[in-house]
Short mmCIF file of C-alpha atoms in Angstrom, two decimals:
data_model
loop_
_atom_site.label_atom_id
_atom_site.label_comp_id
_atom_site.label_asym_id
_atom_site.label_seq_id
_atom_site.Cartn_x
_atom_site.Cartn_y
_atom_site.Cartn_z
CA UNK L 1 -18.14 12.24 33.52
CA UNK L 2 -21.70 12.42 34.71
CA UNK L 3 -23.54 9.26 33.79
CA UNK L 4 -27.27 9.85 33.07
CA UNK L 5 -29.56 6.74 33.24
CA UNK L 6 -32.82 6.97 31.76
CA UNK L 7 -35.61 4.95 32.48
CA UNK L 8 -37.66 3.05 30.99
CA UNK L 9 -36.05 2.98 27.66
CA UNK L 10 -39.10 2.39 25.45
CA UNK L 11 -42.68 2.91 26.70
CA UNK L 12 -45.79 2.46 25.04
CA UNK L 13 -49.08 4.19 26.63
CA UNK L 14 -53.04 5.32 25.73
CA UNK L 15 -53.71 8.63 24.71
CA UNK L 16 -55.22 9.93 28.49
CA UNK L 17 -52.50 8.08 30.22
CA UNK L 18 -50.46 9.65 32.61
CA UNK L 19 -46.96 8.82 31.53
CA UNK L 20 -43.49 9.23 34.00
CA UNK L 21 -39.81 8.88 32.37
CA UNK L 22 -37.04 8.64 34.60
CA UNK L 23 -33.64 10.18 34.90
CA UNK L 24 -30.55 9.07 37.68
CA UNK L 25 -27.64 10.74 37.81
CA UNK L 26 -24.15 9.01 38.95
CA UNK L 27 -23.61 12.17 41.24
CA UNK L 28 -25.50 14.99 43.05
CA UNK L 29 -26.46 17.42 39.86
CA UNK L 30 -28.31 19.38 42.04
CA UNK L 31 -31.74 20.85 40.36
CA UNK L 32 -29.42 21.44 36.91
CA UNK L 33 -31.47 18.88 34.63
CA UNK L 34 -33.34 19.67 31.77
CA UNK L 35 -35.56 17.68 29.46
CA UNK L 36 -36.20 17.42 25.55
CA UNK L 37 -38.73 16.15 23.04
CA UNK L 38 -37.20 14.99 19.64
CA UNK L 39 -39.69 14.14 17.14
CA UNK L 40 -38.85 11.88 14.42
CA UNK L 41 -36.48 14.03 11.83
CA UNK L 42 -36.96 17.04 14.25
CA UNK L 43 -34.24 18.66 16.65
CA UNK L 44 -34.78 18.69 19.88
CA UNK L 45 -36.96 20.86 21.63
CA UNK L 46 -37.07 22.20 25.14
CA UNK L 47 -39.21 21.14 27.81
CA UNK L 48 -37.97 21.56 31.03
CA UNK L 49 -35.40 23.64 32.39
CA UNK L 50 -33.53 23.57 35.75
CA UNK L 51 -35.66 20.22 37.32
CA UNK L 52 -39.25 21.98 37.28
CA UNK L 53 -39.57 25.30 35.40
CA UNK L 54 -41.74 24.73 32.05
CA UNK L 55 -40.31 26.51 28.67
CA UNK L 56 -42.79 28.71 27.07
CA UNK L 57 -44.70 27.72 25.20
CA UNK L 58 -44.92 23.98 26.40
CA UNK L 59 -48.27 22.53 27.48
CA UNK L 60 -48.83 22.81 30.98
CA UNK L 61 -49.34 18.55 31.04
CA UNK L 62 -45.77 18.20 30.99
CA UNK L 63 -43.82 19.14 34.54
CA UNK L 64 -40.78 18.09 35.42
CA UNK L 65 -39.49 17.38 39.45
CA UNK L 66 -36.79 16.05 41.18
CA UNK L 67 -33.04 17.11 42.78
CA UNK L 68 -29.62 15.99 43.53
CA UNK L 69 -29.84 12.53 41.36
CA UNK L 70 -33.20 11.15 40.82
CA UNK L 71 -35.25 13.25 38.04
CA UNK L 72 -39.36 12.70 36.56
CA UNK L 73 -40.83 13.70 33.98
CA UNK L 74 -44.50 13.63 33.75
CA UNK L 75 -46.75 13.95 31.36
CA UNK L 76 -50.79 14.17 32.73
CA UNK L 77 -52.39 13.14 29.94
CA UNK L 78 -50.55 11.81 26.98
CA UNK L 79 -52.11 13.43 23.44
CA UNK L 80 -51.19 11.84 20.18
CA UNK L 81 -49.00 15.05 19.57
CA UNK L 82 -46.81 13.56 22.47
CA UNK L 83 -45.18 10.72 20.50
CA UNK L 84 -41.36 11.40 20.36
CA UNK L 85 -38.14 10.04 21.98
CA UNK L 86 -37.65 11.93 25.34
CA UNK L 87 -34.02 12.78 26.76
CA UNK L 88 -32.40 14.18 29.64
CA UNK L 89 -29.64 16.41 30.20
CA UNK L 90 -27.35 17.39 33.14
CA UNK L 91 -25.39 20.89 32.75
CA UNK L 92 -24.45 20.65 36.34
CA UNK L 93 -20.37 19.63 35.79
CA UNK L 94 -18.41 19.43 32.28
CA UNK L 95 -18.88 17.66 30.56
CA UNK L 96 -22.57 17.94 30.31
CA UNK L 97 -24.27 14.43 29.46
CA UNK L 98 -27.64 13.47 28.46
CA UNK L 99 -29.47 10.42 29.22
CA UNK L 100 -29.95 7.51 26.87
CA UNK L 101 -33.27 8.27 25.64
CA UNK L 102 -36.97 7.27 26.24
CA UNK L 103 -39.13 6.22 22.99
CA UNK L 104 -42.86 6.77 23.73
CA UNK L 105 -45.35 5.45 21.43
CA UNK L 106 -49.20 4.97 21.63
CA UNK L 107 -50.46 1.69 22.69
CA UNK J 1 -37.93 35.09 14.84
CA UNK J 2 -34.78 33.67 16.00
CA UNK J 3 -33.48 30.99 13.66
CA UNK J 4 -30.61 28.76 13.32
CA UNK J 5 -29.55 27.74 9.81
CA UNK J 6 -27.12 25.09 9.55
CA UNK J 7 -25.49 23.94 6.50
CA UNK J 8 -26.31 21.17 4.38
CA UNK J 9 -25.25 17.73 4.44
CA UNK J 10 -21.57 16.38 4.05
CA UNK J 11 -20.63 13.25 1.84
CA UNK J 12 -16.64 13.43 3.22
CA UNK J 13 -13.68 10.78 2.44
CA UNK J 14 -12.49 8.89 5.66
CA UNK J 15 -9.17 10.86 7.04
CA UNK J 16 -10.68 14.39 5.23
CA UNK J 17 -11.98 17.56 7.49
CA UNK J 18 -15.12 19.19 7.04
CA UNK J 19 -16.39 22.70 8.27
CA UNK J 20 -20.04 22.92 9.54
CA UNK J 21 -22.01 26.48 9.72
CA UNK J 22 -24.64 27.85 11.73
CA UNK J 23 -25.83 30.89 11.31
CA UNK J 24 -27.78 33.05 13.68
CA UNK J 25 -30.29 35.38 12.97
CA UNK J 26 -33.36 37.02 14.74
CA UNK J 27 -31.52 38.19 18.22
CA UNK J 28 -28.27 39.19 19.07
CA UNK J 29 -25.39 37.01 18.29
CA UNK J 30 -23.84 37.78 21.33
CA UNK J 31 -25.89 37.32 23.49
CA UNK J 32 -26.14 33.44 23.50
CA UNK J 33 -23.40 30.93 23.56
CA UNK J 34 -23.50 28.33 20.87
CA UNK J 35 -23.04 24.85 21.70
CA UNK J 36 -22.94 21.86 19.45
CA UNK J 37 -24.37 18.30 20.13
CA UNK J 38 -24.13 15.25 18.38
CA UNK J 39 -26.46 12.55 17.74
CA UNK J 40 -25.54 9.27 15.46
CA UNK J 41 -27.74 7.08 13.77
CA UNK J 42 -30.98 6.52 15.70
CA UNK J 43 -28.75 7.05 19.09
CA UNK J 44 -28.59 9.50 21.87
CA UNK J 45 -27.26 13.00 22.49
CA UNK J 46 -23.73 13.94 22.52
CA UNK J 47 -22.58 17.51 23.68
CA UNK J 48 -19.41 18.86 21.96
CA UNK J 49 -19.00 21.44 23.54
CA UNK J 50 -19.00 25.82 23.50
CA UNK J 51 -18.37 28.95 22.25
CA UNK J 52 -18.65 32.70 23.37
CA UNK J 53 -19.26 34.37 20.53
CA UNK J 54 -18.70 37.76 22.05
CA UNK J 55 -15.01 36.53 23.28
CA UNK J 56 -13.98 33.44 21.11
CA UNK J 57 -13.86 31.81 24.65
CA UNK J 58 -14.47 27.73 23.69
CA UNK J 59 -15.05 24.95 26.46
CA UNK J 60 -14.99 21.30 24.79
CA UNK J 61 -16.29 17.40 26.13
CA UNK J 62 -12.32 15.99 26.21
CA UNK J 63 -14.00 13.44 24.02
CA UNK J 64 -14.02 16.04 21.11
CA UNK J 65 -10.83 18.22 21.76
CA UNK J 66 -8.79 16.50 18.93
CA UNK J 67 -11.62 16.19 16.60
CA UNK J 68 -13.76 19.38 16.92
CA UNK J 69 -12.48 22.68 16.25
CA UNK J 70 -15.04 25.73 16.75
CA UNK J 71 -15.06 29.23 15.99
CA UNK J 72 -17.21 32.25 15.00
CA UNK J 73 -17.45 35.10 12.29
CA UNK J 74 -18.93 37.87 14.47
CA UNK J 75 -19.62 40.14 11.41
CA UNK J 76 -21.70 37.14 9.49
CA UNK J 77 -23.16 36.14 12.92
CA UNK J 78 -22.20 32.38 11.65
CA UNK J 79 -21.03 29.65 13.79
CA UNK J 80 -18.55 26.56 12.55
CA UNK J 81 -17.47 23.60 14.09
CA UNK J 82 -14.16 21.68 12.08
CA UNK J 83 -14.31 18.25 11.99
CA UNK J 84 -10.90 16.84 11.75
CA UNK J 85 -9.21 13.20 10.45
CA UNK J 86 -12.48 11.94 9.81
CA UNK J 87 -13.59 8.24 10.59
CA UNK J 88 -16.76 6.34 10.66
CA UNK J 89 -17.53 7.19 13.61
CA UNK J 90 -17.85 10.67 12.92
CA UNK J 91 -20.97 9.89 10.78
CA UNK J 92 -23.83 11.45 12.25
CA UNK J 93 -26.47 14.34 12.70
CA UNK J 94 -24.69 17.10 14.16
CA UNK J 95 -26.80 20.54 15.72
CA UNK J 96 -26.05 23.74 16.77
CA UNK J 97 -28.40 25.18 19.99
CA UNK J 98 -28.09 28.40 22.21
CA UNK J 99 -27.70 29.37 25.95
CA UNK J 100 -28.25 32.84 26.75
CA UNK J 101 -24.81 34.19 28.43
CA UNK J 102 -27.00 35.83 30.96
CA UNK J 103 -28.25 31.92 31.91
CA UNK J 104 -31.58 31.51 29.73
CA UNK J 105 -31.13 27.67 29.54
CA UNK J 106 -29.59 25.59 26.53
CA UNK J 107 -31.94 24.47 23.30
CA UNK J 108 -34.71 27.05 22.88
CA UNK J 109 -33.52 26.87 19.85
CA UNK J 110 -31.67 24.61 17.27
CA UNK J 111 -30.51 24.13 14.01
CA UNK J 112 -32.14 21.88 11.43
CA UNK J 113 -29.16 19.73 11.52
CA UNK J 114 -26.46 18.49 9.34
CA UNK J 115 -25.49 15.41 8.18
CA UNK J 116 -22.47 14.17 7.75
CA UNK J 117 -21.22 10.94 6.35
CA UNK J 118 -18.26 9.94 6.22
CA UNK J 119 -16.91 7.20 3.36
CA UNK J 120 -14.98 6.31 0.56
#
């Protein structure tokens, strides 16, 4: 199996920060990453599909970049709103693994 | 609107099954594969694995082949996922999500969850 490594695994930031979450893959998962946003009680949501290609609906300060094993997700300008735990997700090879999770919280 | 509406949450006795729904509503059945994920307790995400509803077609993580069974009602648009010889372990959030068969990507939308617990 495809082992996803998030990093870091808790970060705390300032609303106005620009925030970056990590994601390595054990093995080339070419641009087939995606990333979530789980809320507290909340499913996940959908931010980022395919590496770089922003759901609709999702605020243009998240993007997403990377290929083959090393992944970013960045968020411009962190808003209160933004507070969640953050995951990745490879659907490159079965079976599809997601990363370990990132908690974000305002400093 | 499309919506996913799982059912509601399991007290089950260690070694007992339990049968989880999902049912789809708001687009065409179809259309979108259902795949199940698993989170426990304040952990990560687990995925399960797949079904075509269209086909019956199912694609499972070899970590869940002996404990999760899936199929589909077409005509009640529901999902279920079986939960077999229940442990401990099993205790956790489970969700239902959708990928579009034609390769819209996987979690526009979810169930609400279901939790199950398992114990005596």
């Amino acid at each position: 199996d495809i082992q996803m490594t998030q990093s870091p695994s808790f970060l705390s930031a300032s609303v106005g920060d620009r925030v970056t979450i990590n994601c390595k893959a054990s093995q080339n998962i070419n641009r087939y990453l995606n990333w979530y946003q789980q809320k507290l009680g909340e499913a996940p949501k959908l931010l980022i599909y395919n590496a770089n290609s922003l759901q609709t609906g999702i605020p243009s300060r998240f993007s997403g970049s990377g290929s083959g094993t090393d992944f970013t997700l960045t968020i411009s300008s962190l808003q209160p709103e933004d507070v969640a735990t953050y995951f990745c997700l490879q659907h490159n090879s079965w079976p599809w693994t997601f990363g370990g999770g990132t908690k974000l919280e305002l400093k | 609107q499309v919506n996913l509406l799982q059912s509601g949450a399991a007290l089950v006795k260690p070694g007992a099954s339990v049968k989880l729904s999902c049912k789809a509503s708001g687009y065409t059945f179809t259309d979108y594969y259902i795949h199940w994920v698993k989170q426990s307790h304040g952990k990560s995400l687990e995925w399960i694995g797949y079904i075509n509803p269209n086909s019956g077609y199912t694609n499972y993580n070899e970590k869940f082949k002996s404990k999760a069974t899936l199929t589909v009602d077409k005509s009640t648009n529901t999902a279920y996922m079986e939960l077999s010889r229940l442990t401990s372990e099993d205790s956790a959030t489970y969700y239902c999500t959708r990928r579009g068969i034609r390769g819209t990507p996987l979690g526009d939308y979810w169930g609400q969850g279901v939790m199950v617990t398992v114990s005596s």
